[in-house]
Amino acid sequence: MAIRAQKWPTAKRLYWVKPPSFLRRMYGNNVLWELPQHPNTLFLTFDDGPVPEATPEVLRILNDFGIKATFFSVGDNVRKHPKLYEQILSEGHLSGNHTHNHLNGWKTGNYSYVANILESKKYINSTLFRPPYGHISPHQVKILKKHFKIIMWSLLSADFDIRLTANDCINILEKYTKGGQIIVFHDNPKAKARLLKALPVFIEEQLKKGLTFETLNPQML
């Protein structure tokens, strides 16, 4: 059972743990937010790795519970840590493209953005793509959807927020999790303190509820 946080941090959050309806309307059916046709399944995803500071521990936790996930990796991290990337795949997890240098699509020209994703594709053989920060312009979506399935999310764990504790993250997940969701954690050093404490608690509680975990297999999307 998770320990309830005593107080929600007073600092203003500059992100939504659940995507607002106007964002869903803006992108329409061109991106994937959730899979409601799978009401008994959760789709666990990890962004930003692979890095030796966090990814091996995430893989250990997943292995302990016998579940698989989808890792949206940064191409330059794969280039620097190829053995970690090979371990992700060899243990039965899926990979997705998260740009080569974690670019913000709202702050990057279309040509540079697409070129960076294609550079990442040299290291990540996947038709799945997730924009860092969820920031991608409608025109960039139009270009990329010809080559990738663009994956957003239903729920953020907020593990990247250094103002939160692991228990805050657990409470967010407990409050909003339901079957069919795509859920985001981050295997990066910034998130590590919250990630490694919140992740096993979250998985255990959802398994107790009878939910299962699956990868975002392109054949089912």
PDB file of C-alpha atoms in Angstrom:
ATOM      1  CA  MET A   1       0.000   0.000   0.000  1.00  0.00           C
ATOM      2  CA  ALA A   2       1.391   3.409  -0.962  1.00  0.00           C
ATOM      3  CA  ILE A   3       2.016   6.013   1.712  1.00  0.00           C
ATOM      4  CA  ARG A   4      -0.060   9.098   1.045  1.00  0.00           C
ATOM      5  CA  ALA A   5       1.882  12.307   0.522  1.00  0.00           C
ATOM      6  CA  GLN A   6       1.056  14.853   3.207  1.00  0.00           C
ATOM      7  CA  LYS A   7       0.804  17.818   0.884  1.00  0.00           C
ATOM      8  CA  TRP A   8       0.821  18.450  -2.847  1.00  0.00           C
ATOM      9  CA  PRO A   9       3.785  20.684  -3.724  1.00  0.00           C
ATOM     10  CA  THR A  10       2.812  24.340  -3.900  1.00  0.00           C
ATOM     11  CA  ALA A  11       5.054  25.142  -6.875  1.00  0.00           C
ATOM     12  CA  LYS A  12       3.107  25.565 -10.065  1.00  0.00           C
ATOM     13  CA  ARG A  13       3.232  22.570 -12.395  1.00  0.00           C
ATOM     14  CA  LEU A  14       3.978  23.404 -16.027  1.00  0.00           C
ATOM     15  CA  TYR A  15       2.624  20.123 -17.369  1.00  0.00           C
ATOM     16  CA  TRP A  16      -0.500  17.983 -17.259  1.00  0.00           C
ATOM     17  CA  VAL A  17      -0.387  14.487 -15.766  1.00  0.00           C
ATOM     18  CA  LYS A  18      -3.359  13.718 -18.027  1.00  0.00           C
ATOM     19  CA  PRO A  19      -3.500  15.287 -21.509  1.00  0.00           C
ATOM     20  CA  PRO A  20      -6.196  17.971 -21.751  1.00  0.00           C
ATOM     21  CA  SER A  21      -8.995  17.604 -24.259  1.00  0.00           C
ATOM     22  CA  PHE A  22      -7.831  20.517 -26.417  1.00  0.00           C
ATOM     23  CA  LEU A  23      -4.544  18.715 -27.150  1.00  0.00           C
ATOM     24  CA  ARG A  24      -6.405  15.578 -28.149  1.00  0.00           C
ATOM     25  CA  ARG A  25      -8.609  17.627 -30.466  1.00  0.00           C
ATOM     26  CA  MET A  26      -5.615  19.438 -31.953  1.00  0.00           C
ATOM     27  CA  TYR A  27      -3.917  16.217 -33.045  1.00  0.00           C
ATOM     28  CA  GLY A  28      -7.069  14.224 -33.747  1.00  0.00           C
ATOM     29  CA  ASN A  29      -6.585  10.617 -34.753  1.00  0.00           C
ATOM     30  CA  ASN A  30      -3.062  11.245 -36.019  1.00  0.00           C
ATOM     31  CA  VAL A  31      -1.501  10.272 -32.685  1.00  0.00           C
ATOM     32  CA  LEU A  32      -2.255   7.530 -30.160  1.00  0.00           C
ATOM     33  CA  TRP A  33      -3.147   8.449 -26.584  1.00  0.00           C
ATOM     34  CA  GLU A  34      -4.572   5.211 -25.190  1.00  0.00           C
ATOM     35  CA  LEU A  35      -6.012   1.823 -26.113  1.00  0.00           C
ATOM     36  CA  PRO A  36      -9.484   1.637 -24.546  1.00  0.00           C
ATOM     37  CA  GLN A  37     -10.164  -1.571 -26.482  1.00  0.00           C
ATOM     38  CA  HIS A  38      -7.845  -3.251 -23.944  1.00  0.00           C
ATOM     39  CA  PRO A  39      -9.596  -2.398 -20.646  1.00  0.00           C
ATOM     40  CA  ASN A  40      -7.651  -4.944 -18.590  1.00  0.00           C
ATOM     41  CA  THR A  41      -4.200  -3.965 -19.842  1.00  0.00           C
ATOM     42  CA  LEU A  42      -1.713  -1.188 -19.103  1.00  0.00           C
ATOM     43  CA  PHE A  43       1.001  -0.109 -21.503  1.00  0.00           C
ATOM     44  CA  LEU A  44       4.087   0.872 -19.557  1.00  0.00           C
ATOM     45  CA  THR A  45       6.583   3.107 -21.358  1.00  0.00           C
ATOM     46  CA  PHE A  46       9.939   4.660 -20.492  1.00  0.00           C
ATOM     47  CA  ASP A  47      11.427   7.760 -22.097  1.00  0.00           C
ATOM     48  CA  ASP A  48      14.930   9.204 -22.494  1.00  0.00           C
ATOM     49  CA  GLY A  49      17.292   6.230 -21.982  1.00  0.00           C
ATOM     50  CA  PRO A  50      19.171   4.079 -22.203  1.00  0.00           C
ATOM     51  CA  VAL A  51      21.583   5.324 -19.543  1.00  0.00           C
ATOM     52  CA  PRO A  52      23.651   3.283 -17.074  1.00  0.00           C
ATOM     53  CA  GLU A  53      22.417   5.385 -14.144  1.00  0.00           C
ATOM     54  CA  ALA A  54      18.807   4.172 -14.440  1.00  0.00           C
ATOM     55  CA  THR A  55      18.036   1.706 -17.241  1.00  0.00           C
ATOM     56  CA  PRO A  56      19.637  -1.424 -15.716  1.00  0.00           C
ATOM     57  CA  GLU A  57      17.605  -0.988 -12.515  1.00  0.00           C
ATOM     58  CA  VAL A  58      14.409  -0.513 -14.510  1.00  0.00           C
ATOM     59  CA  LEU A  59      15.126  -3.713 -16.409  1.00  0.00           C
ATOM     60  CA  ARG A  60      15.747  -5.540 -13.147  1.00  0.00           C
ATOM     61  CA  ILE A  61      12.411  -4.384 -11.718  1.00  0.00           C
ATOM     62  CA  LEU A  62      10.543  -5.386 -14.862  1.00  0.00           C
ATOM     63  CA  ASN A  63      12.253  -8.777 -14.835  1.00  0.00           C
ATOM     64  CA  ASP A  64      11.367  -9.291 -11.169  1.00  0.00           C
ATOM     65  CA  PHE A  65       7.687  -8.867 -12.030  1.00  0.00           C
ATOM     66  CA  GLY A  66       7.919 -10.708 -15.347  1.00  0.00           C
ATOM     67  CA  ILE A  67       6.446  -7.886 -17.403  1.00  0.00           C
ATOM     68  CA  LYS A  68       7.421  -6.182 -20.651  1.00  0.00           C
ATOM     69  CA  ALA A  69       7.453  -2.499 -21.554  1.00  0.00           C
ATOM     70  CA  THR A  70       8.199  -0.129 -24.421  1.00  0.00           C
ATOM     71  CA  PHE A  71      11.296   2.086 -24.246  1.00  0.00           C
ATOM     72  CA  PHE A  72      11.308   5.325 -26.233  1.00  0.00           C
ATOM     73  CA  SER A  73      15.042   5.806 -26.502  1.00  0.00           C
ATOM     74  CA  VAL A  74      17.129   8.807 -27.449  1.00  0.00           C
ATOM     75  CA  GLY A  75      19.274   7.880 -30.437  1.00  0.00           C
ATOM     76  CA  ASP A  76      22.461   9.433 -29.086  1.00  0.00           C
ATOM     77  CA  ASN A  77      22.065   7.477 -25.853  1.00  0.00           C
ATOM     78  CA  VAL A  78      21.732   4.267 -27.877  1.00  0.00           C
ATOM     79  CA  ARG A  79      24.880   5.250 -29.770  1.00  0.00           C
ATOM     80  CA  LYS A  80      26.742   5.771 -26.492  1.00  0.00           C
ATOM     81  CA  HIS A  81      25.327   2.718 -24.704  1.00  0.00           C
ATOM     82  CA  PRO A  82      24.656   0.070 -27.368  1.00  0.00           C
ATOM     83  CA  LYS A  83      24.927  -2.866 -24.943  1.00  0.00           C
ATOM     84  CA  LEU A  84      22.175  -1.412 -22.775  1.00  0.00           C
ATOM     85  CA  TYR A  85      19.963  -1.016 -25.827  1.00  0.00           C
ATOM     86  CA  GLU A  86      20.704  -4.606 -26.864  1.00  0.00           C
ATOM     87  CA  GLN A  87      19.756  -5.726 -23.352  1.00  0.00           C
ATOM     88  CA  ILE A  88      16.377  -3.978 -23.628  1.00  0.00           C
ATOM     89  CA  LEU A  89      15.618  -5.874 -26.822  1.00  0.00           C
ATOM     90  CA  SER A  90      17.087  -9.197 -25.725  1.00  0.00           C
ATOM     91  CA  GLU A  91      14.868  -9.208 -22.628  1.00  0.00           C
ATOM     92  CA  GLY A  92      11.742  -8.941 -24.763  1.00  0.00           C
ATOM     93  CA  HIS A  93      10.956  -5.243 -24.507  1.00  0.00           C
ATOM     94  CA  LEU A  94      10.132  -3.019 -27.476  1.00  0.00           C
ATOM     95  CA  SER A  95      11.866   0.164 -28.548  1.00  0.00           C
ATOM     96  CA  GLY A  96      10.662   3.423 -30.012  1.00  0.00           C
ATOM     97  CA  ASN A  97      12.300   6.548 -31.422  1.00  0.00           C
ATOM     98  CA  HIS A  98      12.531   9.617 -29.154  1.00  0.00           C
ATOM     99  CA  THR A  99      14.636  11.779 -31.522  1.00  0.00           C
ATOM    100  CA  HIS A 100      18.433  11.692 -31.589  1.00  0.00           C
ATOM    101  CA  ASN A 101      19.013  14.600 -29.190  1.00  0.00           C
ATOM    102  CA  HIS A 102      15.733  14.936 -27.252  1.00  0.00           C
ATOM    103  CA  LEU A 103      14.497  17.834 -29.352  1.00  0.00           C
ATOM    104  CA  ASN A 104      11.464  19.964 -28.589  1.00  0.00           C
ATOM    105  CA  GLY A 105       9.343  20.000 -31.743  1.00  0.00           C
ATOM    106  CA  TRP A 106       7.724  23.319 -30.820  1.00  0.00           C
ATOM    107  CA  LYS A 107      11.157  24.963 -30.773  1.00  0.00           C
ATOM    108  CA  THR A 108      12.710  23.175 -33.760  1.00  0.00           C
ATOM    109  CA  GLY A 109      12.178  23.779 -37.464  1.00  0.00           C
ATOM    110  CA  ASN A 110      10.461  21.010 -39.386  1.00  0.00           C
ATOM    111  CA  TYR A 111      13.495  20.083 -41.489  1.00  0.00           C
ATOM    112  CA  SER A 112      15.861  19.922 -38.502  1.00  0.00           C
ATOM    113  CA  TYR A 113      13.334  17.991 -36.444  1.00  0.00           C
ATOM    114  CA  VAL A 114      12.706  15.317 -39.062  1.00  0.00           C
ATOM    115  CA  ALA A 115      16.430  15.068 -39.853  1.00  0.00           C
ATOM    116  CA  ASN A 116      17.168  14.464 -36.168  1.00  0.00           C
ATOM    117  CA  ILE A 117      14.577  11.697 -35.986  1.00  0.00           C
ATOM    118  CA  LEU A 118      16.018  10.052 -39.087  1.00  0.00           C
ATOM    119  CA  GLU A 119      19.479  10.228 -37.514  1.00  0.00           C
ATOM    120  CA  SER A 120      18.072   8.401 -34.503  1.00  0.00           C
ATOM    121  CA  LYS A 121      16.537   5.806 -36.809  1.00  0.00           C
ATOM    122  CA  LYS A 122      20.081   4.694 -37.735  1.00  0.00           C
ATOM    123  CA  TYR A 123      20.359   3.313 -34.196  1.00  0.00           C
ATOM    124  CA  ILE A 124      16.720   2.505 -33.354  1.00  0.00           C
ATOM    125  CA  ASN A 125      14.877   0.167 -35.691  1.00  0.00           C
ATOM    126  CA  SER A 126      11.281   0.999 -34.827  1.00  0.00           C
ATOM    127  CA  THR A 127       8.151   2.406 -36.427  1.00  0.00           C
ATOM    128  CA  LEU A 128       7.077   3.916 -33.093  1.00  0.00           C
ATOM    129  CA  PHE A 129       7.854   7.549 -32.319  1.00  0.00           C
ATOM    130  CA  ARG A 130       7.208   9.680 -29.248  1.00  0.00           C
ATOM    131  CA  PRO A 131       7.965  13.409 -29.309  1.00  0.00           C
ATOM    132  CA  PRO A 132       9.995  14.618 -26.311  1.00  0.00           C
ATOM    133  CA  TYR A 133       7.815  16.635 -23.918  1.00  0.00           C
ATOM    134  CA  GLY A 134       4.867  15.724 -26.156  1.00  0.00           C
ATOM    135  CA  HIS A 135       5.753  18.844 -28.134  1.00  0.00           C
ATOM    136  CA  ILE A 136       5.188  18.364 -31.829  1.00  0.00           C
ATOM    137  CA  SER A 137       3.511  20.633 -34.357  1.00  0.00           C
ATOM    138  CA  PRO A 138       0.560  19.501 -36.482  1.00  0.00           C
ATOM    139  CA  HIS A 139       2.739  19.875 -39.577  1.00  0.00           C
ATOM    140  CA  GLN A 140       5.450  17.688 -38.070  1.00  0.00           C
ATOM    141  CA  VAL A 141       2.777  15.112 -37.270  1.00  0.00           C
ATOM    142  CA  LYS A 142       1.614  15.227 -40.878  1.00  0.00           C
ATOM    143  CA  ILE A 143       5.147  14.509 -42.110  1.00  0.00           C
ATOM    144  CA  LEU A 144       6.012  11.810 -39.590  1.00  0.00           C
ATOM    145  CA  LYS A 145       2.768   9.834 -39.606  1.00  0.00           C
ATOM    146  CA  LYS A 146       3.693   8.539 -43.074  1.00  0.00           C
ATOM    147  CA  HIS A 147       6.605   6.662 -41.517  1.00  0.00           C
ATOM    148  CA  PHE A 148       5.833   6.269 -37.797  1.00  0.00           C
ATOM    149  CA  LYS A 149       3.012   5.536 -35.401  1.00  0.00           C
ATOM    150  CA  ILE A 150       3.121   8.594 -33.139  1.00  0.00           C
ATOM    151  CA  ILE A 151       2.607   7.603 -29.513  1.00  0.00           C
ATOM    152  CA  MET A 152       1.566  10.066 -26.830  1.00  0.00           C
ATOM    153  CA  TRP A 153       0.238   8.961 -23.411  1.00  0.00           C
ATOM    154  CA  SER A 154      -2.764   8.829 -21.111  1.00  0.00           C
ATOM    155  CA  LEU A 155      -0.927   9.418 -17.838  1.00  0.00           C
ATOM    156  CA  LEU A 156       2.400  10.827 -16.683  1.00  0.00           C
ATOM    157  CA  SER A 157       3.980   9.448 -13.521  1.00  0.00           C
ATOM    158  CA  ALA A 158       5.619  12.895 -13.040  1.00  0.00           C
ATOM    159  CA  ASP A 159       8.808  11.121 -11.957  1.00  0.00           C
ATOM    160  CA  PHE A 160      10.853  13.792 -13.762  1.00  0.00           C
ATOM    161  CA  ASP A 161       9.589  16.530 -11.402  1.00  0.00           C
ATOM    162  CA  ILE A 162      12.280  17.106  -8.771  1.00  0.00           C
ATOM    163  CA  ARG A 163       9.759  18.956  -6.566  1.00  0.00           C
ATOM    164  CA  LEU A 164       7.860  15.715  -5.990  1.00  0.00           C
ATOM    165  CA  THR A 165       8.590  12.684  -3.860  1.00  0.00           C
ATOM    166  CA  ALA A 166       8.173   9.096  -4.975  1.00  0.00           C
ATOM    167  CA  ASN A 167       5.002   8.950  -2.876  1.00  0.00           C
ATOM    168  CA  ASP A 168       3.597  11.934  -4.745  1.00  0.00           C
ATOM    169  CA  CYS A 169       4.142  10.029  -7.992  1.00  0.00           C
ATOM    170  CA  ILE A 170       2.508   6.910  -6.550  1.00  0.00           C
ATOM    171  CA  ASN A 171      -0.511   8.931  -5.477  1.00  0.00           C
ATOM    172  CA  ILE A 172      -0.896  10.468  -8.934  1.00  0.00           C
ATOM    173  CA  LEU A 173      -0.796   7.011 -10.487  1.00  0.00           C
ATOM    174  CA  GLU A 174      -3.215   5.544  -7.941  1.00  0.00           C
ATOM    175  CA  LYS A 175      -5.695   8.337  -8.530  1.00  0.00           C
ATOM    176  CA  TYR A 176      -5.801   8.250 -12.311  1.00  0.00           C
ATOM    177  CA  THR A 177      -4.739   4.800 -13.551  1.00  0.00           C
ATOM    178  CA  LYS A 178      -7.280   2.720 -15.445  1.00  0.00           C
ATOM    179  CA  GLY A 179      -7.087  -0.046 -18.013  1.00  0.00           C
ATOM    180  CA  GLY A 180      -6.122   0.788 -21.571  1.00  0.00           C
ATOM    181  CA  GLN A 181      -3.798   3.609 -20.596  1.00  0.00           C
ATOM    182  CA  ILE A 182      -0.337   4.369 -21.936  1.00  0.00           C
ATOM    183  CA  ILE A 183       1.725   5.360 -18.895  1.00  0.00           C
ATOM    184  CA  VAL A 184       5.054   7.213 -18.908  1.00  0.00           C
ATOM    185  CA  PHE A 185       8.060   6.859 -16.641  1.00  0.00           C
ATOM    186  CA  HIS A 186      11.564   8.150 -17.446  1.00  0.00           C
ATOM    187  CA  ASP A 187      14.753   6.090 -17.274  1.00  0.00           C
ATOM    188  CA  ASN A 188      17.038   9.075 -16.835  1.00  0.00           C
ATOM    189  CA  PRO A 189      19.201  10.348 -13.947  1.00  0.00           C
ATOM    190  CA  LYS A 190      16.855  13.248 -13.149  1.00  0.00           C
ATOM    191  CA  ALA A 191      13.927  10.911 -12.499  1.00  0.00           C
ATOM    192  CA  LYS A 192      15.868   8.086 -10.847  1.00  0.00           C
ATOM    193  CA  ALA A 193      15.092   8.904  -7.190  1.00  0.00           C
ATOM    194  CA  ARG A 194      11.336   8.809  -7.810  1.00  0.00           C
ATOM    195  CA  LEU A 195      11.336   6.233 -10.606  1.00  0.00           C
ATOM    196  CA  LEU A 196      13.011   3.385  -8.745  1.00  0.00           C
ATOM    197  CA  LYS A 197      10.791   3.770  -5.664  1.00  0.00           C
ATOM    198  CA  ALA A 198       7.480   4.423  -7.409  1.00  0.00           C
ATOM    199  CA  LEU A 199       7.762   1.891 -10.233  1.00  0.00           C
ATOM    200  CA  PRO A 200       7.708  -1.387  -8.231  1.00  0.00           C
ATOM    201  CA  VAL A 201       4.907  -0.120  -5.968  1.00  0.00           C
ATOM    202  CA  PHE A 202       2.838   0.895  -8.983  1.00  0.00           C
ATOM    203  CA  ILE A 203       3.360  -2.414 -10.789  1.00  0.00           C
ATOM    204  CA  GLU A 204       2.555  -4.494  -7.710  1.00  0.00           C
ATOM    205  CA  GLU A 205      -0.655  -2.599  -6.979  1.00  0.00           C
ATOM    206  CA  GLN A 206      -1.913  -2.858 -10.569  1.00  0.00           C
ATOM    207  CA  LEU A 207      -1.167  -6.576 -10.716  1.00  0.00           C
ATOM    208  CA  LYS A 208      -3.147  -7.034  -7.490  1.00  0.00           C
ATOM    209  CA  LYS A 209      -6.084  -5.346  -9.218  1.00  0.00           C
ATOM    210  CA  GLY A 210      -5.900  -7.963 -11.974  1.00  0.00           C
ATOM    211  CA  LEU A 211      -4.460  -5.704 -14.662  1.00  0.00           C
ATOM    212  CA  THR A 212      -1.770  -6.954 -17.026  1.00  0.00           C
ATOM    213  CA  PHE A 213       1.082  -5.166 -18.769  1.00  0.00           C
ATOM    214  CA  GLU A 214       1.880  -5.359 -22.491  1.00  0.00           C
ATOM    215  CA  THR A 215       4.196  -3.694 -24.979  1.00  0.00           C
ATOM    216  CA  LEU A 216       2.962  -1.348 -27.688  1.00  0.00           C
ATOM    217  CA  ASN A 217       3.270  -3.959 -30.400  1.00  0.00           C
ATOM    218  CA  PRO A 218       2.848  -2.125 -33.743  1.00  0.00           C
ATOM    219  CA  GLN A 219       0.722  -5.001 -35.036  1.00  0.00           C
ATOM    220  CA  MET A 220      -1.970  -4.252 -32.446  1.00  0.00           C
ATOM    221  CA  LEU A 221      -2.016  -0.466 -32.863  1.00  0.00           C
TER     222      LEU A 221
END
